[in-house]
CSV table of C-alpha atoms in Angstrom, one decimal:
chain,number,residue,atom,x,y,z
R,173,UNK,CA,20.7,-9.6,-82.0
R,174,UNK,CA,22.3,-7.4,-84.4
R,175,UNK,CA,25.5,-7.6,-82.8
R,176,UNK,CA,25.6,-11.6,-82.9
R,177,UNK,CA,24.9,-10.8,-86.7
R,178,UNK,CA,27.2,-8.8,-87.2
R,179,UNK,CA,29.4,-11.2,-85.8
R,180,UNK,CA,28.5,-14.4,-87.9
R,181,UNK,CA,28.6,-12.6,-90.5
R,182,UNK,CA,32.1,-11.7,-89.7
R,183,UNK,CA,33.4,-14.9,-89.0
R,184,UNK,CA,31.8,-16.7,-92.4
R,185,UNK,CA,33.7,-14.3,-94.6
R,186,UNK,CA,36.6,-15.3,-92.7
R,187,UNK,CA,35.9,-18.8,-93.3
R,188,UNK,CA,35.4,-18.1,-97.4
R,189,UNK,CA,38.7,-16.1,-97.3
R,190,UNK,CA,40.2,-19.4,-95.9
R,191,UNK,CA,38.8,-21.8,-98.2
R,192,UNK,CA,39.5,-19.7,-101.2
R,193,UNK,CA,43.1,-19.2,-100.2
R,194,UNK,CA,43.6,-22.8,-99.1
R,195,UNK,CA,42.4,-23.9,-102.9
R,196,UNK,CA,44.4,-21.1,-104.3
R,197,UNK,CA,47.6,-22.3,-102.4
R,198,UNK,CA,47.1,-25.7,-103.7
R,199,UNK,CA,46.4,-25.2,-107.4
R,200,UNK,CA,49.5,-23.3,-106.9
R,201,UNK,CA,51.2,-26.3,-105.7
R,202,UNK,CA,50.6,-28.7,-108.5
R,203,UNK,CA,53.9,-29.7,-110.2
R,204,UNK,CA,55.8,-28.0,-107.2
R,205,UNK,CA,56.6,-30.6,-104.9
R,206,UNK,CA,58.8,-28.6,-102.6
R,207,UNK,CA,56.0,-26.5,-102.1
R,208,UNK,CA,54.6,-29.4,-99.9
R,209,UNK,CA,57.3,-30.3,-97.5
R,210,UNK,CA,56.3,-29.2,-94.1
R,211,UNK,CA,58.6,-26.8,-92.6
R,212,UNK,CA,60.2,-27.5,-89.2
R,213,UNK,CA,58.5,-26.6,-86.1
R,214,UNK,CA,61.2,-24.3,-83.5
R,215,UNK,CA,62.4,-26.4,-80.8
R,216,UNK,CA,60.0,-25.0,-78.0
R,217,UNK,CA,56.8,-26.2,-80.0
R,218,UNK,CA,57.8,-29.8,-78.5
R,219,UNK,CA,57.4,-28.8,-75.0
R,220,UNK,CA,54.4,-30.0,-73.8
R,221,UNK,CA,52.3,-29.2,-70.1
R,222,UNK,CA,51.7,-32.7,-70.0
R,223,UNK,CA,55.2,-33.8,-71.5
R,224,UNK,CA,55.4,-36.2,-67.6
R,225,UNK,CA,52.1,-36.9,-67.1
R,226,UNK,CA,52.5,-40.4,-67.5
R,227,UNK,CA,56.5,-40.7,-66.7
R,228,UNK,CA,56.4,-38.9,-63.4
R,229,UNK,CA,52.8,-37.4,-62.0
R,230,UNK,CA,54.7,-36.0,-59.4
R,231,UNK,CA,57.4,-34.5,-60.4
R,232,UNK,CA,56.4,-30.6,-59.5
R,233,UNK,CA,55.1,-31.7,-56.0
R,234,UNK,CA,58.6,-33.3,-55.4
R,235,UNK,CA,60.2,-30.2,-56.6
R,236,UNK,CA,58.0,-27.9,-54.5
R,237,UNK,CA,58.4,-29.4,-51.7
R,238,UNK,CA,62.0,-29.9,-51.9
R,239,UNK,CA,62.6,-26.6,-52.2
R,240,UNK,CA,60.2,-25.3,-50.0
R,241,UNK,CA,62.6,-27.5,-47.2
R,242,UNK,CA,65.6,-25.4,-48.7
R,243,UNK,CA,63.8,-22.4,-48.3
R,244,UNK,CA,62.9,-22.3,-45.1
R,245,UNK,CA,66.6,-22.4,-43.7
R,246,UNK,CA,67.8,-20.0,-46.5
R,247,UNK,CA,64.9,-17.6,-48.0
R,248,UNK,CA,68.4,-15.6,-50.2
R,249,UNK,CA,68.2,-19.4,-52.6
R,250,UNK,CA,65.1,-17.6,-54.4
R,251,UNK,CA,67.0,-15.2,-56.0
R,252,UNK,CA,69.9,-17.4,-56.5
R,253,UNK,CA,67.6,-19.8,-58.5
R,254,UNK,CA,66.8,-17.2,-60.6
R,255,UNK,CA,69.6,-16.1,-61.6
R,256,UNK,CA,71.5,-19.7,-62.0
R,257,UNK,CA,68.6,-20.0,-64.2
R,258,UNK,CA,69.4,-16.6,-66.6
R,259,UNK,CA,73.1,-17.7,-66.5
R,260,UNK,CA,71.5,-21.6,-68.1
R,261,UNK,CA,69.7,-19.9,-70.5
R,262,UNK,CA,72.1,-16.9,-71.9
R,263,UNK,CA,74.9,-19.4,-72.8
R,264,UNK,CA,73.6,-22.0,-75.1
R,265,UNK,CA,70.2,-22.0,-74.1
R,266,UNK,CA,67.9,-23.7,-71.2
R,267,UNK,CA,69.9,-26.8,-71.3
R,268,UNK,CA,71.4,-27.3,-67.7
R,269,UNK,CA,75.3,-26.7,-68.8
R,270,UNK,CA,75.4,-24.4,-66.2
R,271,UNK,CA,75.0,-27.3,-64.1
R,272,UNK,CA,78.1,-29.3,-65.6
R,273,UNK,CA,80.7,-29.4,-63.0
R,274,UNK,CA,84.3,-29.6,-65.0
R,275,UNK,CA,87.4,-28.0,-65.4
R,276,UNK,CA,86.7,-25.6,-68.0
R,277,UNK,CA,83.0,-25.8,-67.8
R,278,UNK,CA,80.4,-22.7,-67.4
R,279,UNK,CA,80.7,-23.1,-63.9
R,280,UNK,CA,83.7,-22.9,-63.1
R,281,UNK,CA,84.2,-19.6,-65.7
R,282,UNK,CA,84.9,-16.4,-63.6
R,283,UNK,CA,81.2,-14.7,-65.1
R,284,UNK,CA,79.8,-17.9,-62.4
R,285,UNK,CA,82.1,-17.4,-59.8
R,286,UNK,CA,79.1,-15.9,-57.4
R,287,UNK,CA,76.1,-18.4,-58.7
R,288,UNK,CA,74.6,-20.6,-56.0
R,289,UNK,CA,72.1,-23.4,-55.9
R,290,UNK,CA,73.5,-26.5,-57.2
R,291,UNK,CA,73.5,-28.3,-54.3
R,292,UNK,CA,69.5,-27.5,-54.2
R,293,UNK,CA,69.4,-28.6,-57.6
R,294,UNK,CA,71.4,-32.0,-56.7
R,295,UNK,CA,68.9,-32.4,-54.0
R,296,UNK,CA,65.8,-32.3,-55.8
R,297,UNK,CA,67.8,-34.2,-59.0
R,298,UNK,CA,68.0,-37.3,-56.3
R,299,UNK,CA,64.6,-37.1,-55.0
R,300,UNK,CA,63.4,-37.8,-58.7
R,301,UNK,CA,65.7,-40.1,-60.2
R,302,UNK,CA,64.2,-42.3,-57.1
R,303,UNK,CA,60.6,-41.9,-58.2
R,304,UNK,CA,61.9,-41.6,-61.8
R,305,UNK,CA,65.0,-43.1,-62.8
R,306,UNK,CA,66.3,-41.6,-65.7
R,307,UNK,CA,63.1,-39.3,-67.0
R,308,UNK,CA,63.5,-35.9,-65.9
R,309,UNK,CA,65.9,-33.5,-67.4
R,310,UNK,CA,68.0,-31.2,-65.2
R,311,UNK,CA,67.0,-28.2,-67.7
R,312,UNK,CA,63.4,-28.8,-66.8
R,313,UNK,CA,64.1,-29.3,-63.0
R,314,UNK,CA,66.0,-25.7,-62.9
R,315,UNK,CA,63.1,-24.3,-65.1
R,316,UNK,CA,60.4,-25.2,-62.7
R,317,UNK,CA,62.8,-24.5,-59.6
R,318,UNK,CA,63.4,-21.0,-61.0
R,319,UNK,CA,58.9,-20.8,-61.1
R,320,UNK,CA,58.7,-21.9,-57.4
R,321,UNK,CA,61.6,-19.6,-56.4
R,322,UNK,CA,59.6,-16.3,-57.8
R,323,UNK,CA,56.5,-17.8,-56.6
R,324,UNK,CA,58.3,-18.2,-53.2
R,325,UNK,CA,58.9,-14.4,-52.9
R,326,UNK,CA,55.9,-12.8,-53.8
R,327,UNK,CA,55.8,-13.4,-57.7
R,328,UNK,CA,53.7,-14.7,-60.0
R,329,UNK,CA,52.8,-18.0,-60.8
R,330,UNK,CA,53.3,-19.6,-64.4
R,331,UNK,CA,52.5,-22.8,-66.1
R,332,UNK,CA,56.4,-24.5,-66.9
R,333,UNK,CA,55.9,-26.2,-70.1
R,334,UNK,CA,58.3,-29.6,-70.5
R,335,UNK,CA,60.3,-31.6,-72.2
R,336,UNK,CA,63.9,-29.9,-72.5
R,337,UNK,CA,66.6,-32.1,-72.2
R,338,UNK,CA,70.0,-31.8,-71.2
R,339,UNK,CA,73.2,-30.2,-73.0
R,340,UNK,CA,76.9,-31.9,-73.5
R,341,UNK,CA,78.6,-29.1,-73.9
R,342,UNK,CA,79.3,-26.9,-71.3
R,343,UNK,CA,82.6,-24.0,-72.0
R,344,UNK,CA,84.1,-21.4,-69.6
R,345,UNK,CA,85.1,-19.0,-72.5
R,346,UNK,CA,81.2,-18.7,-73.8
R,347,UNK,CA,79.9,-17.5,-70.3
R,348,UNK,CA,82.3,-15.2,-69.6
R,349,UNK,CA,82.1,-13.6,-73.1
R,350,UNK,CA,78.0,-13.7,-72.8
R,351,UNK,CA,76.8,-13.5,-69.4
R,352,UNK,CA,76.4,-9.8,-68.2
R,353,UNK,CA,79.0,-8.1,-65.6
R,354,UNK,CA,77.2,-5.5,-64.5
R,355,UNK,CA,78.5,-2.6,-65.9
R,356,UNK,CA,77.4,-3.3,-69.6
R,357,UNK,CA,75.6,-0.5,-71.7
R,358,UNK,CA,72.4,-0.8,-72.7
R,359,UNK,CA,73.1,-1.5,-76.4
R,360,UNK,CA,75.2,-4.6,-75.1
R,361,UNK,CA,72.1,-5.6,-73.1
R,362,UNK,CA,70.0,-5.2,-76.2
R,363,UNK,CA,71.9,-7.0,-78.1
R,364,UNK,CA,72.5,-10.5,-76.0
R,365,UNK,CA,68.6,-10.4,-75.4
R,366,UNK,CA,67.9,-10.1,-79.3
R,367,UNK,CA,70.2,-13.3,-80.1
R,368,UNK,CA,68.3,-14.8,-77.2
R,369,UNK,CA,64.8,-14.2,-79.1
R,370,UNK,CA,64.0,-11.6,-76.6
R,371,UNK,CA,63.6,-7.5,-77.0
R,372,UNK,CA,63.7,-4.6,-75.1
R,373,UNK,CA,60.8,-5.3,-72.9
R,374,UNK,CA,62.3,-8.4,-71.6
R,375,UNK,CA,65.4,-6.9,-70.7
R,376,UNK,CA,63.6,-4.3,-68.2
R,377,UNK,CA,60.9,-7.0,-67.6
R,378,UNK,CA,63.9,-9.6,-66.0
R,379,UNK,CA,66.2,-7.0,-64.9
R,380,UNK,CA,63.1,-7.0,-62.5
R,381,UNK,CA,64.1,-9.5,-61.1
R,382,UNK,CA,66.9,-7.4,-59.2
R,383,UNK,CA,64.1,-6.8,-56.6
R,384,UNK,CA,65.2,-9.5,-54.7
R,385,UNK,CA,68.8,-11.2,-54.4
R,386,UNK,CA,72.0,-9.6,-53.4
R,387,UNK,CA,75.6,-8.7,-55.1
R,388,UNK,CA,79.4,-8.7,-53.5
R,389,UNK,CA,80.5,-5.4,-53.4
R,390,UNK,CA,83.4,-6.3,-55.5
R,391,UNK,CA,81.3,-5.5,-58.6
R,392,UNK,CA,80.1,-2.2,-57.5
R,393,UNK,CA,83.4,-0.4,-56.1
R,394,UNK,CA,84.5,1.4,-59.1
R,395,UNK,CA,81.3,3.5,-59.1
R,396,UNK,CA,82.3,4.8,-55.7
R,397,UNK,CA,85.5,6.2,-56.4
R,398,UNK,CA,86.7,6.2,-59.9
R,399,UNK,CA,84.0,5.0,-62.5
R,400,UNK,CA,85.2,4.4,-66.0
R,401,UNK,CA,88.3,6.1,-64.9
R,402,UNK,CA,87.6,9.6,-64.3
R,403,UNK,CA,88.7,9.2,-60.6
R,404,UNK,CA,85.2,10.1,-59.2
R,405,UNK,CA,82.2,8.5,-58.3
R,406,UNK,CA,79.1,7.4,-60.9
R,407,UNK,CA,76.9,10.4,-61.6
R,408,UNK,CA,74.0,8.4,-61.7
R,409,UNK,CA,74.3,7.3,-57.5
R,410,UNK,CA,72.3,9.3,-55.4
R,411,UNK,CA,74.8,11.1,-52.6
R,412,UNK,CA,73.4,10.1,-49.3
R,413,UNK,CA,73.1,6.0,-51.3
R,414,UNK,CA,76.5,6.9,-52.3
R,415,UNK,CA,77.2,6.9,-48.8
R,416,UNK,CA,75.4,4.3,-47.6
R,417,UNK,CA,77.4,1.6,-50.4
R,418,UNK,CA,80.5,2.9,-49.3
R,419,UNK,CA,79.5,1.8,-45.7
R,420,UNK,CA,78.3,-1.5,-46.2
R,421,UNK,CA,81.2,-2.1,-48.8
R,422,UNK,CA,84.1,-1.6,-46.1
R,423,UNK,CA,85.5,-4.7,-47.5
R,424,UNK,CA,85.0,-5.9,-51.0
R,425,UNK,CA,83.9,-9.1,-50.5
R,426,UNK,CA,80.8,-7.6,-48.1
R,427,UNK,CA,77.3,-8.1,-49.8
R,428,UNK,CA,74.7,-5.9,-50.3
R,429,UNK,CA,71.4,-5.6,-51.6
R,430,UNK,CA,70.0,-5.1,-55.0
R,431,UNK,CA,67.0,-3.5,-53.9
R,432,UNK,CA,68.3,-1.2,-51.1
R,433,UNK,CA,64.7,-0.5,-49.8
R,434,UNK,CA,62.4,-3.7,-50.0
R,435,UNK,CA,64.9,-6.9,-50.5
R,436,UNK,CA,62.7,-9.4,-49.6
R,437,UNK,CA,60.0,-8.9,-51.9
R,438,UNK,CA,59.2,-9.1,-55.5
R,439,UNK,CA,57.6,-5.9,-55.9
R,440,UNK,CA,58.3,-2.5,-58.4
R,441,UNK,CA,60.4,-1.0,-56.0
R,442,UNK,CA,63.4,-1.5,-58.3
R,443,UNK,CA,62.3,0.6,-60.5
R,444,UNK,CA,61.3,3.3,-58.4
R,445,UNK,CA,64.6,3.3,-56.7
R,446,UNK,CA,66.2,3.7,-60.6
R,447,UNK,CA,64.0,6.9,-60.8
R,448,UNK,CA,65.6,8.0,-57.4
R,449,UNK,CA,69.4,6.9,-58.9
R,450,UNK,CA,69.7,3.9,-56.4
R,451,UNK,CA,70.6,1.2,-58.8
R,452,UNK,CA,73.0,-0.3,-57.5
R,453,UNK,CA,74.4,-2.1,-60.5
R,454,UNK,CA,75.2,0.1,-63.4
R,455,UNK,CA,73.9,-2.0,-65.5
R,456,UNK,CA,70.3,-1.4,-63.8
R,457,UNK,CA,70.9,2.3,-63.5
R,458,UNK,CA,71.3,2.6,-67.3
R,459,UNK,CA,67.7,1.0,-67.7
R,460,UNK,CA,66.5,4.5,-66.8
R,461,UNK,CA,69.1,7.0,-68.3
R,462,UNK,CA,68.7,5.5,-71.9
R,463,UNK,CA,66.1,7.0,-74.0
R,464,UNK,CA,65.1,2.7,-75.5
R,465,UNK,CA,64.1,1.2,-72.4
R,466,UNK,CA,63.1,4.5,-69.6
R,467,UNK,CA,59.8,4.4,-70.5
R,468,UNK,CA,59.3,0.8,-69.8
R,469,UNK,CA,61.1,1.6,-66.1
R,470,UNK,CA,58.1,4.6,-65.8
R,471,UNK,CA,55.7,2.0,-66.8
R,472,UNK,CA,56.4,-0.8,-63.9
R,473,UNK,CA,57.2,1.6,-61.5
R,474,UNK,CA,53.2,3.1,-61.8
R,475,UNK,CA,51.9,-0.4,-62.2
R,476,UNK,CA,53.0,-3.1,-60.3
R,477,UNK,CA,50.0,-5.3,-61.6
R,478,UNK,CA,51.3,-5.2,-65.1
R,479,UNK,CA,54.8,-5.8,-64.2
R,480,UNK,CA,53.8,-8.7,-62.6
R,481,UNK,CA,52.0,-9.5,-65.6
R,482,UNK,CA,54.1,-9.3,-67.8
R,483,UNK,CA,57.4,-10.8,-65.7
R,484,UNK,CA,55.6,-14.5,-66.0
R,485,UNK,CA,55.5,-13.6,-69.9
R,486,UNK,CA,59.1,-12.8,-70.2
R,487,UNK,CA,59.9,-15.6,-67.9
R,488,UNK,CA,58.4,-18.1,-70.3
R,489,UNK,CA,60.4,-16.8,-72.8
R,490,UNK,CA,63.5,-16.9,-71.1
R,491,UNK,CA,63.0,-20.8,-70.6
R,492,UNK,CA,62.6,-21.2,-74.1
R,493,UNK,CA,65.1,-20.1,-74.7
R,494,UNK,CA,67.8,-22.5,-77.4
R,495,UNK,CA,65.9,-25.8,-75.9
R,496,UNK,CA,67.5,-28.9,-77.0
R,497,UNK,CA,63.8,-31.1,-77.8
R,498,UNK,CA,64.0,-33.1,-81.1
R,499,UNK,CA,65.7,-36.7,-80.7
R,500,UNK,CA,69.4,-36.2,-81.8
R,501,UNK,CA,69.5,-33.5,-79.5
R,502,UNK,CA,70.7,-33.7,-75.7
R,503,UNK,CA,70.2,-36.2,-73.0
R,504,UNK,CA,68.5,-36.9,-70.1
R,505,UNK,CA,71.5,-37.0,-67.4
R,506,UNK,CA,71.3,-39.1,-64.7
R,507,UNK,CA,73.2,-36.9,-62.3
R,508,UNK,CA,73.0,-33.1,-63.1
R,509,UNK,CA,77.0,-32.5,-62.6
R,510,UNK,CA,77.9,-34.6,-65.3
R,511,UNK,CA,77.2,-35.8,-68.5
R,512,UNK,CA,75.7,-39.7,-68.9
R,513,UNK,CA,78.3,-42.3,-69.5
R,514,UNK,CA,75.9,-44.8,-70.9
């Protein structure tokens, strides 16, 4: 009883803190009629969980079961997804130009010379516009796919809220001057997730993401024999992994995996193979040499519950990221490869 007291009693001085600041604010206000225009809301405060209720009850069972098809003869499209996702949403925001298929567009830029997925995409894009012609944004369709994708593998599951729609602009230039290489520094990495809204955390959190997926050795071979031109291998890779890369990356155009121990599921192996100097991008390796973000690689690699957690956090974030929601913005295309000519 005392505790439930103690508790009312709490919330009614709230309340008279509220009151008295709400008549404070307004008697401050007379006169002052800038004070009352409402400030704008951010872009993501439009998307909605029940943006297609009404438009298109369906759409996630189409999309799961679309891609649940597409997984089933290739289970490497999860990670795919996911990343053609992070290469949507670091250039320009969520917004599908990724998608835009044009000479000079993001996709054809050399950073998106790897990506995969489109035709998946495509697929699903079809399936819709026959159930609901000219509704569904690609940005949202990619959102959701990237979800199902994580979900596929052993992730977590997340509510995708809607109502993004699609960009016009779509330039080669941007995505190779944004979109991460792989042999970045960690300040660089900090930096393009703070313009992006997101912090350190994030960065580690979605690096996770590396525990599934797979890279051409291409971008890995100058830590084998003569990283950032010393004319010897990266410090930071084990020996006997050392060895093992050097194998599998007989040719350059080989692949190999991200997560050289488990590379078929999501799990916090990536991070304990950073502790153990198997990275196998620089990028990833320098998670765990730099004093800003080790900690957080300790963290995940101890608690797997929290890092799949928090990795449905970050990933809501990410597909937030620079949404195009109020009404001058964007469109709704009717084929995700090009913009609408209507």
């Amino acid at each position: 009883m005392k505790s439930n007291w103690f508790t009312f009693c709490v919330l009614l001085l709230q309340l008279l803190m509220l009151v008295a600041a709400t008549s404070s604010s307004k008697s401050l206000n007379i006169g002052k009629p800038n004070n009352m225009v409402p400030k704008l809301l951010p872009p993501q405060a439009y998307l909605s969980f029940s943006h297609y209720h009404s438009s298109c009850p369906d759409l996630e069972a189409i999309i799961h079961r679309r891609l649940q098809a597409w997984f089933n003869k290739d289970y490497t499209l999860a990670a795919s997804l996911i990343r053609l996702h992070f290469h949507d949403c670091a250039v320009r925001g969520c917004d599908a130009s990724i998608l835009l298929n044009s000479r000079g567009s993001e996709r054809s830029a050399e950073a998106s010379k790897t990506l995969r997925g489109y035709s998946v995409i495509d697929d699903i894009k079809k399936q819709i516009e026959i159930k609901c012609p000219k509704t569904v944004s690609c940005a949202d369709i990619l959102t959701v796919a990237a979800r199902e994708a994580t979900v596929r593998v052993g992730g977590p599951f997340w509510e995708v809220p809607f109502g993004r729609k699609d960009g016009k602009i779509s330039i080669d230039r941007e995505a190779n001057r944004i979109v991460p290489q792989g042999y970045e520094n960690v300040t660089t990495l900090i930096k393009l997730f703070e313009s992006l809204g997101l912090n350190e955390l994030d960065l580690v959190i979605l690096s996770g993401s590396h525990t599934i997926g797979r890279s051409n050795c291409q971008a890995i071979q100058n830590r084998f024999y003569n990283f950032n031109g010393t004319r010897r291998p990266d410090p930071s890779l084990d020996t006997n992994y050392l060895k093992t890369l050097k194998t599998k990356c007989s040719k350059a155009n080989n692949i190999v995996d991200l997560d050289g121990t488990t590379p078929r599921t999501f799990d916090v192996a990536y991070y304990n193979n950073l502790k153990k100097k198997m990275g196998l991008l620089s990028t990833d390796q320098s998670l765990y040499s730099n004093e800003r973000t080790t900690n957080f690689v300790e963290l995940f690699a101890s608690q797997p519950s929290l890092f799949y957690d928090q990795f449905a956090v970050s990933m809501v974030k990410l597909g937030n990221v620079g949404v195009l929601t109020r009404p001058n913005e964007g469109e709704i295309r009717s084929n995700c490869n090009f913009v609408n000519r209507y």
